[in-house]
Every structure is written in C-alpha cells, then in structure tokens.
PDB file of C-alpha atoms in Angstrom:
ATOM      1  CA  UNK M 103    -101.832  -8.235 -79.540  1.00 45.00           C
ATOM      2  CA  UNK M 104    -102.984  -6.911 -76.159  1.00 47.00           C
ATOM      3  CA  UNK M 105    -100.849  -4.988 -73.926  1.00 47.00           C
ATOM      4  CA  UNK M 106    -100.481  -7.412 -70.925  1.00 47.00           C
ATOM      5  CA  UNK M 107     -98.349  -9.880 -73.041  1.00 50.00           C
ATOM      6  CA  UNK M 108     -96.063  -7.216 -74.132  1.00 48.00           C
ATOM      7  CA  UNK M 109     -93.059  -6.352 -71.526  1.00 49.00           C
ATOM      8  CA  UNK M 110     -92.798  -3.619 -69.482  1.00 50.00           C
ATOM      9  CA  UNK M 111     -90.824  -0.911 -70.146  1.00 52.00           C
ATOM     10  CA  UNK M 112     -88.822   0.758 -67.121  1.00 49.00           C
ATOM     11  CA  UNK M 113     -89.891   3.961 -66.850  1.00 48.00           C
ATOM     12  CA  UNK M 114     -86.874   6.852 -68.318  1.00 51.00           C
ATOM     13  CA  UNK M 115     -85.742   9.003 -66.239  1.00 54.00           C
ATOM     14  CA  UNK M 116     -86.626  12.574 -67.154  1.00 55.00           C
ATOM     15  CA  UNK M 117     -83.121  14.668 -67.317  1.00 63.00           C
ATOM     16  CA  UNK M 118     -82.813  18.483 -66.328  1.00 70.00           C
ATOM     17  CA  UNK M 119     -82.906  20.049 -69.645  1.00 67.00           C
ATOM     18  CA  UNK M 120     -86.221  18.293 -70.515  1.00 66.00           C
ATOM     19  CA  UNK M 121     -87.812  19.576 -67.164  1.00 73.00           C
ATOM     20  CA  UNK M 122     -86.718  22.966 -67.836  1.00 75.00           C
ATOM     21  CA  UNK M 123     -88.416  22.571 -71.353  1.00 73.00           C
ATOM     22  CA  UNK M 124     -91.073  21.376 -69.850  1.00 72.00           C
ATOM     23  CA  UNK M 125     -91.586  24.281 -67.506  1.00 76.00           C
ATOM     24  CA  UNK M 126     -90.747  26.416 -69.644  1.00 76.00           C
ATOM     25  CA  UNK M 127     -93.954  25.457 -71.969  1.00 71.00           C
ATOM     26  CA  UNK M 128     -96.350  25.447 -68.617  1.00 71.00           C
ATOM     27  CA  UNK M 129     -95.419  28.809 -67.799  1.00 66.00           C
ATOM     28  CA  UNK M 130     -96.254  29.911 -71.721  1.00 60.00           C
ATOM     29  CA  UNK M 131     -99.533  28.677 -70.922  1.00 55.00           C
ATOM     30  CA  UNK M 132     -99.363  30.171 -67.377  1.00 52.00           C
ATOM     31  CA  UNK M 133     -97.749  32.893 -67.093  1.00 49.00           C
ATOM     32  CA  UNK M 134     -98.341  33.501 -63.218  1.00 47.00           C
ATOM     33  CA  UNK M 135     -96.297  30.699 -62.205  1.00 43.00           C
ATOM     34  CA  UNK M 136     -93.760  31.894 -64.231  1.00 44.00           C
ATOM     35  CA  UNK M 137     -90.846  33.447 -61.895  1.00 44.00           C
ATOM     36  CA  UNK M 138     -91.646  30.651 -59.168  1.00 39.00           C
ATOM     37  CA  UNK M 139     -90.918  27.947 -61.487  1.00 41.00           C
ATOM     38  CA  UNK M 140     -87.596  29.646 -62.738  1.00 43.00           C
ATOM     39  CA  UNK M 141     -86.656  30.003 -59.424  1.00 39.00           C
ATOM     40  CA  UNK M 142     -87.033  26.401 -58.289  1.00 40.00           C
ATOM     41  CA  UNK M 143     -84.909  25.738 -61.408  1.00 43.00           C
ATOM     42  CA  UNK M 144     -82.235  27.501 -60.634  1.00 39.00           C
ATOM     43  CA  UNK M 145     -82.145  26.035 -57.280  1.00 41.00           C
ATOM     44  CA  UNK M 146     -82.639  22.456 -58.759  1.00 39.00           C
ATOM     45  CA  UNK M 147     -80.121  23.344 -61.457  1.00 41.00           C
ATOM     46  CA  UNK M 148     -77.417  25.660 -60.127  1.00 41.00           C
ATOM     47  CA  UNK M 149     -74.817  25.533 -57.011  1.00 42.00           C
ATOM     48  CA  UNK M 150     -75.697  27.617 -53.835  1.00 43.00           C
ATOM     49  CA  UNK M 151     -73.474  30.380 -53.746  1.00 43.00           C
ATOM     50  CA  UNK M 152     -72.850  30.143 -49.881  1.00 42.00           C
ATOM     51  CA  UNK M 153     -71.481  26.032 -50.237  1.00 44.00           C
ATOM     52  CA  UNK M 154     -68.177  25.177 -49.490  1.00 45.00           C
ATOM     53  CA  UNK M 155     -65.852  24.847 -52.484  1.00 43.00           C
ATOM     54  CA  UNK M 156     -64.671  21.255 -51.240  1.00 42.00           C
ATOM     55  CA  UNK M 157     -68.509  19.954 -50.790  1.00 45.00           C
ATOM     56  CA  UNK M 158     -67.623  17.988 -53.948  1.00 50.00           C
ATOM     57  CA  UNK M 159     -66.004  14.944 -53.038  1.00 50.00           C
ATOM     58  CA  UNK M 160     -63.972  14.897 -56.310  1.00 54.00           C
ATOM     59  CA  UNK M 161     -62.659  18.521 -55.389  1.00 49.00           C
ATOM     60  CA  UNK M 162     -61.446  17.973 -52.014  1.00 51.00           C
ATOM     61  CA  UNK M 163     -59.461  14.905 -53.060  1.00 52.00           C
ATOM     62  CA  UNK M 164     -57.792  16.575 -55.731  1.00 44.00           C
ATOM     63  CA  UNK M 165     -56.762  19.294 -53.854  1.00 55.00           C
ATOM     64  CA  UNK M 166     -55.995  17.220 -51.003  1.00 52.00           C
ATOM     65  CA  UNK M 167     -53.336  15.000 -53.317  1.00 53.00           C
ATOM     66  CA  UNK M 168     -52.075  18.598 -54.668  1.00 49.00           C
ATOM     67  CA  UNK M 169     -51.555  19.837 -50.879  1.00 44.00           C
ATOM     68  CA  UNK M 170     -49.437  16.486 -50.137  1.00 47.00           C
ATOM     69  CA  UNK M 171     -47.488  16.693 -53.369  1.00 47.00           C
ATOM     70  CA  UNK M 172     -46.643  20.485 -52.780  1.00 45.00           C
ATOM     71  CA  UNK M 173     -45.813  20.445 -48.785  1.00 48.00           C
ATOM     72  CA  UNK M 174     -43.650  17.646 -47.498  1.00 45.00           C
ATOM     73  CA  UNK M 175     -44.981  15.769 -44.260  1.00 45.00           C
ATOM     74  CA  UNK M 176     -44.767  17.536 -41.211  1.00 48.00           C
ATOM     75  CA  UNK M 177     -42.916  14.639 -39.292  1.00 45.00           C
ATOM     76  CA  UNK M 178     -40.214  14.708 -41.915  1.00 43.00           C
ATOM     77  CA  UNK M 179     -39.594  18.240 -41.577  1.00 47.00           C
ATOM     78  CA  UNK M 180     -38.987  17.890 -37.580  1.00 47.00           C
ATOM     79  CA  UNK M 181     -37.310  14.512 -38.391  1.00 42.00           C
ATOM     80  CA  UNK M 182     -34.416  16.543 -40.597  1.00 47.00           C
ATOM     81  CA  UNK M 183     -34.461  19.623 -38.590  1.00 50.00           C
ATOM     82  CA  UNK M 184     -33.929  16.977 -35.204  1.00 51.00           C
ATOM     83  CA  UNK M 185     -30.878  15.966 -37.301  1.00 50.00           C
ATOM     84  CA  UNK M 186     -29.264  18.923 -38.343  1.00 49.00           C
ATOM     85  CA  UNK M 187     -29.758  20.462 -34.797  1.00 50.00           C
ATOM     86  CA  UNK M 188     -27.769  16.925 -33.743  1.00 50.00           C
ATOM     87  CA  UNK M 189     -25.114  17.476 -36.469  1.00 52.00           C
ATOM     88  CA  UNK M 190     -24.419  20.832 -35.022  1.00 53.00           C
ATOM     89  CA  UNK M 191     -24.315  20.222 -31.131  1.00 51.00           C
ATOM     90  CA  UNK M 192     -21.507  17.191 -31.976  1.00 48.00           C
ATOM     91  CA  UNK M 193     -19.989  19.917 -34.091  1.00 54.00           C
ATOM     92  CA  UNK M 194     -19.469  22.673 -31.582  1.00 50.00           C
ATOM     93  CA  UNK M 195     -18.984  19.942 -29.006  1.00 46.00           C
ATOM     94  CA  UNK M 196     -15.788  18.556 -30.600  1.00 45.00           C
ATOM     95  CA  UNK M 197     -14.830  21.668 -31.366  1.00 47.00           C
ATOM     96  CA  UNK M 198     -12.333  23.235 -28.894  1.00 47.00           C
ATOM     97  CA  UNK M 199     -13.790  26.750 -27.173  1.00 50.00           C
ATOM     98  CA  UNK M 200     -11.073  28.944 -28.793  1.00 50.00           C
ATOM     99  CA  UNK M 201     -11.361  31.238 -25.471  1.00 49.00           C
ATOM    100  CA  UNK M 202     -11.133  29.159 -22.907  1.00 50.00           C
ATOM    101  CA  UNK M 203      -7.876  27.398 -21.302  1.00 56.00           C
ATOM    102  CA  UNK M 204      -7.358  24.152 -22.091  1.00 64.00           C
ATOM    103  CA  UNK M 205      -7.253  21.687 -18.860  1.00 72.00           C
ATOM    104  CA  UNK M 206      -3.629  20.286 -18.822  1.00 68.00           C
ATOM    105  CA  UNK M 207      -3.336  16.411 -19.234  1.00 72.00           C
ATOM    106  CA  UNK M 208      -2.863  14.800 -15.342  1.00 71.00           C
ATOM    107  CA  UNK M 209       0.622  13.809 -14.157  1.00 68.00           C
ATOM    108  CA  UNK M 210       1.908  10.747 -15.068  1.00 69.00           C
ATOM    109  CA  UNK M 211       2.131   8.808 -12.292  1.00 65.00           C
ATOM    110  CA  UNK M 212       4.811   7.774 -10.500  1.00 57.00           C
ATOM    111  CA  UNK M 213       7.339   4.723 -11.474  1.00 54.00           C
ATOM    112  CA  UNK M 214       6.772   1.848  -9.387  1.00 51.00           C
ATOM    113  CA  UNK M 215       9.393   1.768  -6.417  1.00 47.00           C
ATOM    114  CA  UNK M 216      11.722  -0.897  -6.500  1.00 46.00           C
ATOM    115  CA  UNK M 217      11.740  -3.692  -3.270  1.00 53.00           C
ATOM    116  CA  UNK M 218      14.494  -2.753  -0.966  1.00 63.00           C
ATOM    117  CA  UNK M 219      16.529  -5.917  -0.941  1.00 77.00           C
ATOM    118  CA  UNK M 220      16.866  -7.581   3.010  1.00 87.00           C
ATOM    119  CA  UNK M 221      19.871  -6.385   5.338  1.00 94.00           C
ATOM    120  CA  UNK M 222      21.633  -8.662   7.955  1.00 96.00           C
ATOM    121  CA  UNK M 223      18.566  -6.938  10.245  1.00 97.00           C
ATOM    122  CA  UNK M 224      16.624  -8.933   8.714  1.00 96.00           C
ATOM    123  CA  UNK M 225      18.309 -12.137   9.195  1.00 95.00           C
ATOM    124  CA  UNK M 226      17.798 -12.435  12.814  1.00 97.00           C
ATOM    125  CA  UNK M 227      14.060 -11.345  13.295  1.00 95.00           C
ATOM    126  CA  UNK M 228      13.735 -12.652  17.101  1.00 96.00           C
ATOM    127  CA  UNK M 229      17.183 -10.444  17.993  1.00 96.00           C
ATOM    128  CA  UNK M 230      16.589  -7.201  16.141  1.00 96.00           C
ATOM    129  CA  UNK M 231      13.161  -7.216  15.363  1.00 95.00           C
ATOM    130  CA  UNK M 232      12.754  -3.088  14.855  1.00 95.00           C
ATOM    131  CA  UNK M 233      15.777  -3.075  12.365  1.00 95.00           C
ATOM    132  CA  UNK M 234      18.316  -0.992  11.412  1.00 95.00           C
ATOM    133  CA  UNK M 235      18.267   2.549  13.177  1.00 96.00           C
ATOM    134  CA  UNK M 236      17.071   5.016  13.528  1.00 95.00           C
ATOM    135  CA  UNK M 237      13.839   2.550  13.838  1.00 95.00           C
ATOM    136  CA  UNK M 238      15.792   0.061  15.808  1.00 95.00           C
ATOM    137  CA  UNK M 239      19.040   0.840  18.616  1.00 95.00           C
ATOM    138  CA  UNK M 240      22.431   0.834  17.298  1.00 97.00           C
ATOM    139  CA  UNK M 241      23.752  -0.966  20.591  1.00 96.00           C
ATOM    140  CA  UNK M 242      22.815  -5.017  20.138  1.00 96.00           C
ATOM    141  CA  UNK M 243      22.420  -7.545  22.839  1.00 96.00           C
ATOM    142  CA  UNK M 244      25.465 -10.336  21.336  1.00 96.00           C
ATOM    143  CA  UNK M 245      24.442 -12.882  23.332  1.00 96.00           C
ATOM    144  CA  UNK M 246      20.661 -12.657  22.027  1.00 97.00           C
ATOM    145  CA  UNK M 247      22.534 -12.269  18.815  1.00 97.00           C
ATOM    146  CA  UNK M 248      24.585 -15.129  19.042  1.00 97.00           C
ATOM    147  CA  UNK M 249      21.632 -17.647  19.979  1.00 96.00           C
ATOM    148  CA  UNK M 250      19.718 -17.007  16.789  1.00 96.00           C
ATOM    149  CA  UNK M 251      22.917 -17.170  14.900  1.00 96.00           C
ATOM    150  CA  UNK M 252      23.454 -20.587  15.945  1.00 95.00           C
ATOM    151  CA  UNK M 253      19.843 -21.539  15.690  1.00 94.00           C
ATOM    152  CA  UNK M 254      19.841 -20.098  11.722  1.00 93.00           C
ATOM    153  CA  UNK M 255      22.828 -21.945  10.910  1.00 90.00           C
ATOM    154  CA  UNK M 256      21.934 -25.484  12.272  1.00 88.00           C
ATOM    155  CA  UNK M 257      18.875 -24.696   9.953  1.00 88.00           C
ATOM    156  CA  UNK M 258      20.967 -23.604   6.737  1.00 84.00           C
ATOM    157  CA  UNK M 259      24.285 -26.016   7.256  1.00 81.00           C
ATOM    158  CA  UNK M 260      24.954 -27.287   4.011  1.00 81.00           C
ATOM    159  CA  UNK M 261      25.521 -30.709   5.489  1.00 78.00           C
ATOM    160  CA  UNK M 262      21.856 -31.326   6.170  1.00 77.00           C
ATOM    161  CA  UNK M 263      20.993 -30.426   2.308  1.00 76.00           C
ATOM    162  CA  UNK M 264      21.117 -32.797  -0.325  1.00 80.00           C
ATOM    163  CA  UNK M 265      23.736 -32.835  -3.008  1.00 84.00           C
ATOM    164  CA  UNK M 266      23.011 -31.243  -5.984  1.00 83.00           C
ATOM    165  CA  UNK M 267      21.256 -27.387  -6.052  1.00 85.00           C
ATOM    166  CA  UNK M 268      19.686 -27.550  -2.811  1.00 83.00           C
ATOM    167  CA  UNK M 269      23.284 -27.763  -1.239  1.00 84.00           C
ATOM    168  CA  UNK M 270      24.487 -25.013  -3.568  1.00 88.00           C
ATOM    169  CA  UNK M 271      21.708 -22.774  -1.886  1.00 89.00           C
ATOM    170  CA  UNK M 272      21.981 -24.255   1.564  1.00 86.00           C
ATOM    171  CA  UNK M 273      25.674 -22.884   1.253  1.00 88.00           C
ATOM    172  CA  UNK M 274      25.166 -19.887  -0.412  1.00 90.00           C
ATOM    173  CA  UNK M 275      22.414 -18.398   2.667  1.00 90.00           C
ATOM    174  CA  UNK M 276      25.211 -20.226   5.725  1.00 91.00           C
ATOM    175  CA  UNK M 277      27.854 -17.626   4.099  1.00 92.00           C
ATOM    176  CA  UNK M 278      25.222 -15.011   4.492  1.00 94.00           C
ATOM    177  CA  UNK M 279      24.413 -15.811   7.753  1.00 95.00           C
ATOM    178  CA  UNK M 280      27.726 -16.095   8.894  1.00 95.00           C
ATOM    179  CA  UNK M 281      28.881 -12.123   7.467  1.00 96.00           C
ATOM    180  CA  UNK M 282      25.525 -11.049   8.790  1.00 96.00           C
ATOM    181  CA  UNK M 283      26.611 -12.460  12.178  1.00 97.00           C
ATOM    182  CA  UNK M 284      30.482 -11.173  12.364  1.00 96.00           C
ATOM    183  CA  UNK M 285      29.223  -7.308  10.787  1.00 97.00           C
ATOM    184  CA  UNK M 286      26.916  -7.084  13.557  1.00 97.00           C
ATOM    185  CA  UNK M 287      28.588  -8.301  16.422  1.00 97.00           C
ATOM    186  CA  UNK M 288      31.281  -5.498  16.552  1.00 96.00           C
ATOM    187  CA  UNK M 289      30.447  -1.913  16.567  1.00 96.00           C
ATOM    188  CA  UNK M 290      33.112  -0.717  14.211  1.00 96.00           C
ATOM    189  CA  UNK M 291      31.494  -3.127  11.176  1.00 96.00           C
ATOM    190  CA  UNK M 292      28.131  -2.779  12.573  1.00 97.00           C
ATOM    191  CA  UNK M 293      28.451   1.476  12.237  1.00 97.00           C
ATOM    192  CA  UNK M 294      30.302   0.897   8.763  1.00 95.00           C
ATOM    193  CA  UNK M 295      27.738  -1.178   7.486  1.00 96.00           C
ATOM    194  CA  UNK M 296      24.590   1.046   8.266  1.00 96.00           C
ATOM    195  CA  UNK M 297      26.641   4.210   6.568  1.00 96.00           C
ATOM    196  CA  UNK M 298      27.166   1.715   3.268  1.00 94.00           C
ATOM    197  CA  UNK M 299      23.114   1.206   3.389  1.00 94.00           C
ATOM    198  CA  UNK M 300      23.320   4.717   3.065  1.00 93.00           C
ATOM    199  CA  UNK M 301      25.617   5.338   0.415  1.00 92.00           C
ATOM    200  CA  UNK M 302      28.707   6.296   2.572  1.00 91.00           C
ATOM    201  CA  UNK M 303      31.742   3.539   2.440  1.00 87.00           C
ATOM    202  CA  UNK M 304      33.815   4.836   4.875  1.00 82.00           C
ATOM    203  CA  UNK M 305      35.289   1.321   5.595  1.00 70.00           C
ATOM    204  CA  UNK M 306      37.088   2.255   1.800  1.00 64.00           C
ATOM    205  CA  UNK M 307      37.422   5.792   1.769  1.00 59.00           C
ATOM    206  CA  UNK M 308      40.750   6.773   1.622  1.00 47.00           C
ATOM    207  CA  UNK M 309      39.933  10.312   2.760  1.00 48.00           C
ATOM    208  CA  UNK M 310      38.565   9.130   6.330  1.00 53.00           C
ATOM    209  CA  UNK M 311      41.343  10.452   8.249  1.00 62.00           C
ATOM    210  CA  UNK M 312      40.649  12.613  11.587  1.00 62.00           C
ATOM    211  CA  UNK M 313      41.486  16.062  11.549  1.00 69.00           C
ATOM    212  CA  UNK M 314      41.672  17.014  14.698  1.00 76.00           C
ATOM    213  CA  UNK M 315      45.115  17.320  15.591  1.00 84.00           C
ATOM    214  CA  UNK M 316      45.000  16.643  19.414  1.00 84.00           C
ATOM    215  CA  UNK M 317      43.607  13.421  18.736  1.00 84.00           C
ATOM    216  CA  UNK M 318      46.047  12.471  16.193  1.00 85.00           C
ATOM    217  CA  UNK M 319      49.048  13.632  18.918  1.00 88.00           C
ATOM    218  CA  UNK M 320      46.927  11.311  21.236  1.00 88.00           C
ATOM    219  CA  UNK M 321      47.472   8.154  18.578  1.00 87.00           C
ATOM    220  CA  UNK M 322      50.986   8.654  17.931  1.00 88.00           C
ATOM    221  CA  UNK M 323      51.371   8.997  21.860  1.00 89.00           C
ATOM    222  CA  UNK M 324      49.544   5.799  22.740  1.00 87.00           C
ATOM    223  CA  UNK M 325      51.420   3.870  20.022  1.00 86.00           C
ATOM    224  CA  UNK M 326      54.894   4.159  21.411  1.00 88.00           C
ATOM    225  CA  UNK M 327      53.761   3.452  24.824  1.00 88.00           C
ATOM    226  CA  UNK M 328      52.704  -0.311  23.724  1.00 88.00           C
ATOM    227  CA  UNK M 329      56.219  -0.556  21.605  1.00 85.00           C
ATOM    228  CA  UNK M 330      57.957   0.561  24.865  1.00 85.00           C
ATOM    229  CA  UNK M 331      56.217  -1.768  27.008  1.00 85.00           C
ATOM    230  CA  UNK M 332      58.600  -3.989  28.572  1.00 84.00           C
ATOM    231  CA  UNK M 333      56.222  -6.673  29.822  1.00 86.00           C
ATOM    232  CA  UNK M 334      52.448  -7.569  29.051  1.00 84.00           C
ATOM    233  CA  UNK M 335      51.506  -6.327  32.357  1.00 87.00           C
ATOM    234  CA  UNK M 336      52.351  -2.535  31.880  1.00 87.00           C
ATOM    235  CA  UNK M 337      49.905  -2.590  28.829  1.00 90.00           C
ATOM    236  CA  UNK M 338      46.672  -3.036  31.331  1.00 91.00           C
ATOM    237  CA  UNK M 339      46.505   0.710  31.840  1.00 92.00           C
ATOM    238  CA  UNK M 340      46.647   1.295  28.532  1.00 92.00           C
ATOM    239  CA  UNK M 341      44.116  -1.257  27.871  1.00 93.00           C
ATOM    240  CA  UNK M 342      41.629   0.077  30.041  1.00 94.00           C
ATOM    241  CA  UNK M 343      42.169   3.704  28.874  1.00 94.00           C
ATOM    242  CA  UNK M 344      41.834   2.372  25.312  1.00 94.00           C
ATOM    243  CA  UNK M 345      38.260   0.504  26.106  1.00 95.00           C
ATOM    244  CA  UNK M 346      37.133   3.587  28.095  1.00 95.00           C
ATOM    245  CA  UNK M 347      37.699   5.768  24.730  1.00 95.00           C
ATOM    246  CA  UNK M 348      36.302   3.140  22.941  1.00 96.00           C
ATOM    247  CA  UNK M 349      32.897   2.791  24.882  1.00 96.00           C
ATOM    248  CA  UNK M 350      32.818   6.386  24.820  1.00 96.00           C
ATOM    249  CA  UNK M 351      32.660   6.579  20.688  1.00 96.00           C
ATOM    250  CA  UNK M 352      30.028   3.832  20.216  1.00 97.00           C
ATOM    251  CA  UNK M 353      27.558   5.870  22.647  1.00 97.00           C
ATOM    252  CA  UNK M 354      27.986   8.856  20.920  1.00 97.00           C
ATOM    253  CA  UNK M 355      27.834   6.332  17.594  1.00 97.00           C
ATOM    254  CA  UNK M 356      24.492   5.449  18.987  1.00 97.00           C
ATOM    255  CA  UNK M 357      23.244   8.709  19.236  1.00 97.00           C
ATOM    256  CA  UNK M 358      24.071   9.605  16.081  1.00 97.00           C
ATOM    257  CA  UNK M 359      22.681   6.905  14.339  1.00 97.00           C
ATOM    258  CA  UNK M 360      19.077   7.382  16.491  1.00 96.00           C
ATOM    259  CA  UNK M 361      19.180  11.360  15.093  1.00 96.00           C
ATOM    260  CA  UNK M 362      19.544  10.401  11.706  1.00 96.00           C
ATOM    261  CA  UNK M 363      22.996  12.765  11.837  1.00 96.00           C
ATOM    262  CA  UNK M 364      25.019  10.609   9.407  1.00 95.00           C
ATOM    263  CA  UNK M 365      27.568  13.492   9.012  1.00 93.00           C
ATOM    264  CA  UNK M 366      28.147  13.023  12.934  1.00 95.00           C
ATOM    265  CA  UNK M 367      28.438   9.252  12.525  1.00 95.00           C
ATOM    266  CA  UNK M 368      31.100   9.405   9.654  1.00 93.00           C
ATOM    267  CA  UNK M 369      33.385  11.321  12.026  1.00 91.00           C
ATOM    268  CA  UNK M 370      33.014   8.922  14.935  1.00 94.00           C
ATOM    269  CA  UNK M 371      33.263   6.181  12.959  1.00 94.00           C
ATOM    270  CA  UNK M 372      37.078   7.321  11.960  1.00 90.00           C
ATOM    271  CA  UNK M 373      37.740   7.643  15.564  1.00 91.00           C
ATOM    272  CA  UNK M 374      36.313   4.370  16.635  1.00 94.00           C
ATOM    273  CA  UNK M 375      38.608   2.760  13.821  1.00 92.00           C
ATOM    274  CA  UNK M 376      42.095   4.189  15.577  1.00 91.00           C
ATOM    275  CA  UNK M 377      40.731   2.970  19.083  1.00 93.00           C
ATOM    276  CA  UNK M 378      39.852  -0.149  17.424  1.00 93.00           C
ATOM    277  CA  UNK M 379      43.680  -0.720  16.041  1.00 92.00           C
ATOM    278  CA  UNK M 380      45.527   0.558  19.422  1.00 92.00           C
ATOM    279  CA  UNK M 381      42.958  -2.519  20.982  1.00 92.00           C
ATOM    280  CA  UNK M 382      43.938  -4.891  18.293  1.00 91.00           C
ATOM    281  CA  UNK M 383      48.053  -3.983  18.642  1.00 89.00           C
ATOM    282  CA  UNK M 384      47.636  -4.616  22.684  1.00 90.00           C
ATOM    283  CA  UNK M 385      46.136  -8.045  21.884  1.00 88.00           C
ATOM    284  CA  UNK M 386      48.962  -8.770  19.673  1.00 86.00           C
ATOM    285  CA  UNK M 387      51.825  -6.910  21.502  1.00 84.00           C
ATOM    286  CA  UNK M 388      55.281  -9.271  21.128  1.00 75.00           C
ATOM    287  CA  UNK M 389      58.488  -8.045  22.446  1.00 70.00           C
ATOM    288  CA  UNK M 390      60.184  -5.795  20.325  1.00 63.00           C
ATOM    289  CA  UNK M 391      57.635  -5.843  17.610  1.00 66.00           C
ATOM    290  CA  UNK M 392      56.787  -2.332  16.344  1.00 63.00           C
ATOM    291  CA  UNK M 393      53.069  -1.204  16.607  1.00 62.00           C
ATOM    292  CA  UNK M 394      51.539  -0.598  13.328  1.00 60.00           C
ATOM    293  CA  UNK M 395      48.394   1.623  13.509  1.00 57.00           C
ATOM    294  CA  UNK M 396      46.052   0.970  10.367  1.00 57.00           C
ATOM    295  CA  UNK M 397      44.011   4.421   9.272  1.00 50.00           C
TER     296      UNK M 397
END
C-alpha cells in the first residue's frame, strides 16, 4: 500500500531527557562541542539562579493564600482597634474624675407666687386708680368716691339680675361693693383696713391702748366736759377742738402710710380711734346720759 493513503501521524514531541540523550551521543562523536552543548542544557533544563522565587505562578498563589490565612486583614485590625479605642473614651467619659469637684446640681427654682386676691382699691378703678399706699395717697376724694359707688351698684343691684344664680352673684359683689364703699370713706376704717392687708388687726387687738399718759389725762378730761354739758350749744367748742385733733392724726396717718412706717401708723391709728369716739359721743350727747368712751 503506498504511503499517501495511509494517515498522517502528528509529529511527537521530543521531551528533555531524550534531547539530553541525544546530545549527549553528538558530543561522543564530537567532542569539541561538548561543554557548549552541556551548557545550553543546563540553561534549557535548570532554573536561573538570579529568578524570583514567586516567578512560578503556582508559588506565589500558594504563598499568597498562606499570607491571608496567617495575617488577618488590615481593615479589620483598624476596624477592632477603632472600637476598643471607642469602648474606652465612653468608659473614662462616664466615669467621674476622682480629683476634680463635682459641679453642684442648680437651685430649684422658685414656687410659683400665689395671685394677690383684689382689695376695695380695686373696686373703684376711676377713684383710686394708683391703689392702696404707699403707691396711691391715703387721703381719698369721697365725693369722687361716692360717684363710682353709685355707678357700681346700679350695675350690680340684685334687682336687675335674674332669679336663680345670677341673682345669688349679683348680691353677693352689691355686699362687696357696699363694705368696700363704707371702709373707705372714713379714715379710721380706711387706716385699719390697709394695716389688716398687712397682717396687723388693730381694729381687734385688745392690746391697742395708748400709752402716753398725757393723752390719756386728755380723754378722761374731754369726756366729762360733754357729760357736764348743760345744753347742745356748749359742746361746739369741744366739737371743733375734737375735729382739729382729729384732722391732725389722719395727716400724720397719711404720712405714715406714704413712708411705709407701719409701726408709726399702728400708734396713730389708736389715737384716731379715741378722737373718733369723743366725735361719736358729741353726736349722740342726751341730757344726763353718761359718755361712754370705747378703746
């Protein structure tokens, strides 16, 4: 059979250990070429020396995967030591600094003052509209005073209401109105009442008695000249003397009050109360009828 119907073989690679027998037989039969040849197998066979050990791709991975089993990533390293460094700053920030003084808490602050509830000042706004003193005068213009009153009560009768609460209220504020008017038109329960907004009740203090006794000899003097008094007209110098004693307390009354001197006011307001009576026993004298001074 000829040749050209057979199929070709592929031609076999020739390994390294047949070319070195091969050379090996070429430089028995010359023996010149001899080193050169085992020279260029040695290169052709064997590693340089000078390479790098991870030129083989195999090598590097494998010591690449051994690398990334034995040290942990970088990133987690910073990650925990981020975290730990965190951990501690909270720590030693809760943590109280044993030397230094601790801050004391603030001051609690302060209990929520209580409205003042309205005085009879404030009933007649148009008459006494800077108050009670010392803001406002002690003296009061009556007439002023007695204007509003009427005004304030033709507002607040209990007749115009209609039945039921609203005329329970409507009388409740007109007997308001009305003590607000009466302790504020005389200066005896006018000076009374702005010592009771103060916490003195003089009008029921049993110890309000004057101690001066030239003033008491003055009473006791003035009361047996209205029980002697034989006729109504021999009581109009006492009267005057009386009013002129009495005018002369409520102006030092006033200044008391615009000082602030309450101490000064309690007195006078013990004297104005005997001038007071010795007027009230001249209004009522009667024939015969003994004088009775009330302290």
């Amino acid at each position: 059979m000829r040749s050209s119907l057979l199929p070709k073989r592929p031609l076999r690679r020739v390994c390294d250990a047949c070319k070195q027998k091969q050379q090996r037989q070429r430089q028995h039969l010359n023996p010149t070429t001899k080193n050169f040849s085992h020279a260029a197998g040695i290169t052709a066979t064997a590693p340089s020396r000078t390479s790098h050990p991870l030129a083989d791709p195999r090598l590097a991975a494998c010591r690449a995967q051994g690398i990334r089993r034995s040290n942990p990533p970088q990133q987690t390293r910073t990650l925990s030591s981020n975290a730990h460094a965190a951990t501690s700053e909270s720590r030693n920030a809760a943590a109280p600094d044993e030397g230094a003084e601790e801050t004391p808490p603030p001051p609690p602050p302060p209990p929520p003052q209580a409205k003042s509830s309205p005085t009879h000042y404030d009933l007649f706004p148009q008459t006494l509209p800077a108050g009670p003193p010392p803001a406002g005068p002690f003296a009061i213009d009556t007439r002023a005073l007695r204007r509003e009153f009427l005004t304030l009560q033709a507002t607040a009768h209990p007749d115009v209401a209609p039945a039921g609460p609203p005329k329970r209220r409507a009388e409740a504020a007109s007997a308001r109105i009305n003590d607000a008017y009466r302790t504020l038109t005389h200066p005896l329960s006018r000076a009374q009442y702005l010592l009771s907004l103060r916490g003195i009740d003089v009008a029921g203090e049993e110890t309000a008695r004057v101690e001066d006794p030239a003033l008491l000899t003055l009473v006791l003097e003035t009361r047996e000249a209205v029980e002697e008094a034989d006729a109504e007209a021999a009581l109009e110098p006492l009267r005057e003397e009386n009013e002129g004693r009495i005018r002369e307390s409520e102006d030092r009354l006033a200044r008391a009050f615009a000082e602030d001197d309450l101490e000064a006011a309690r007195h006078e307001v013990t004297r104005l109360r005997y001038w007071v009576n010795i007027r009230e026993s001249i209004h009522n004298w009667e024939r015969g009828k003994p004088v009775v001074l009330e302290h």
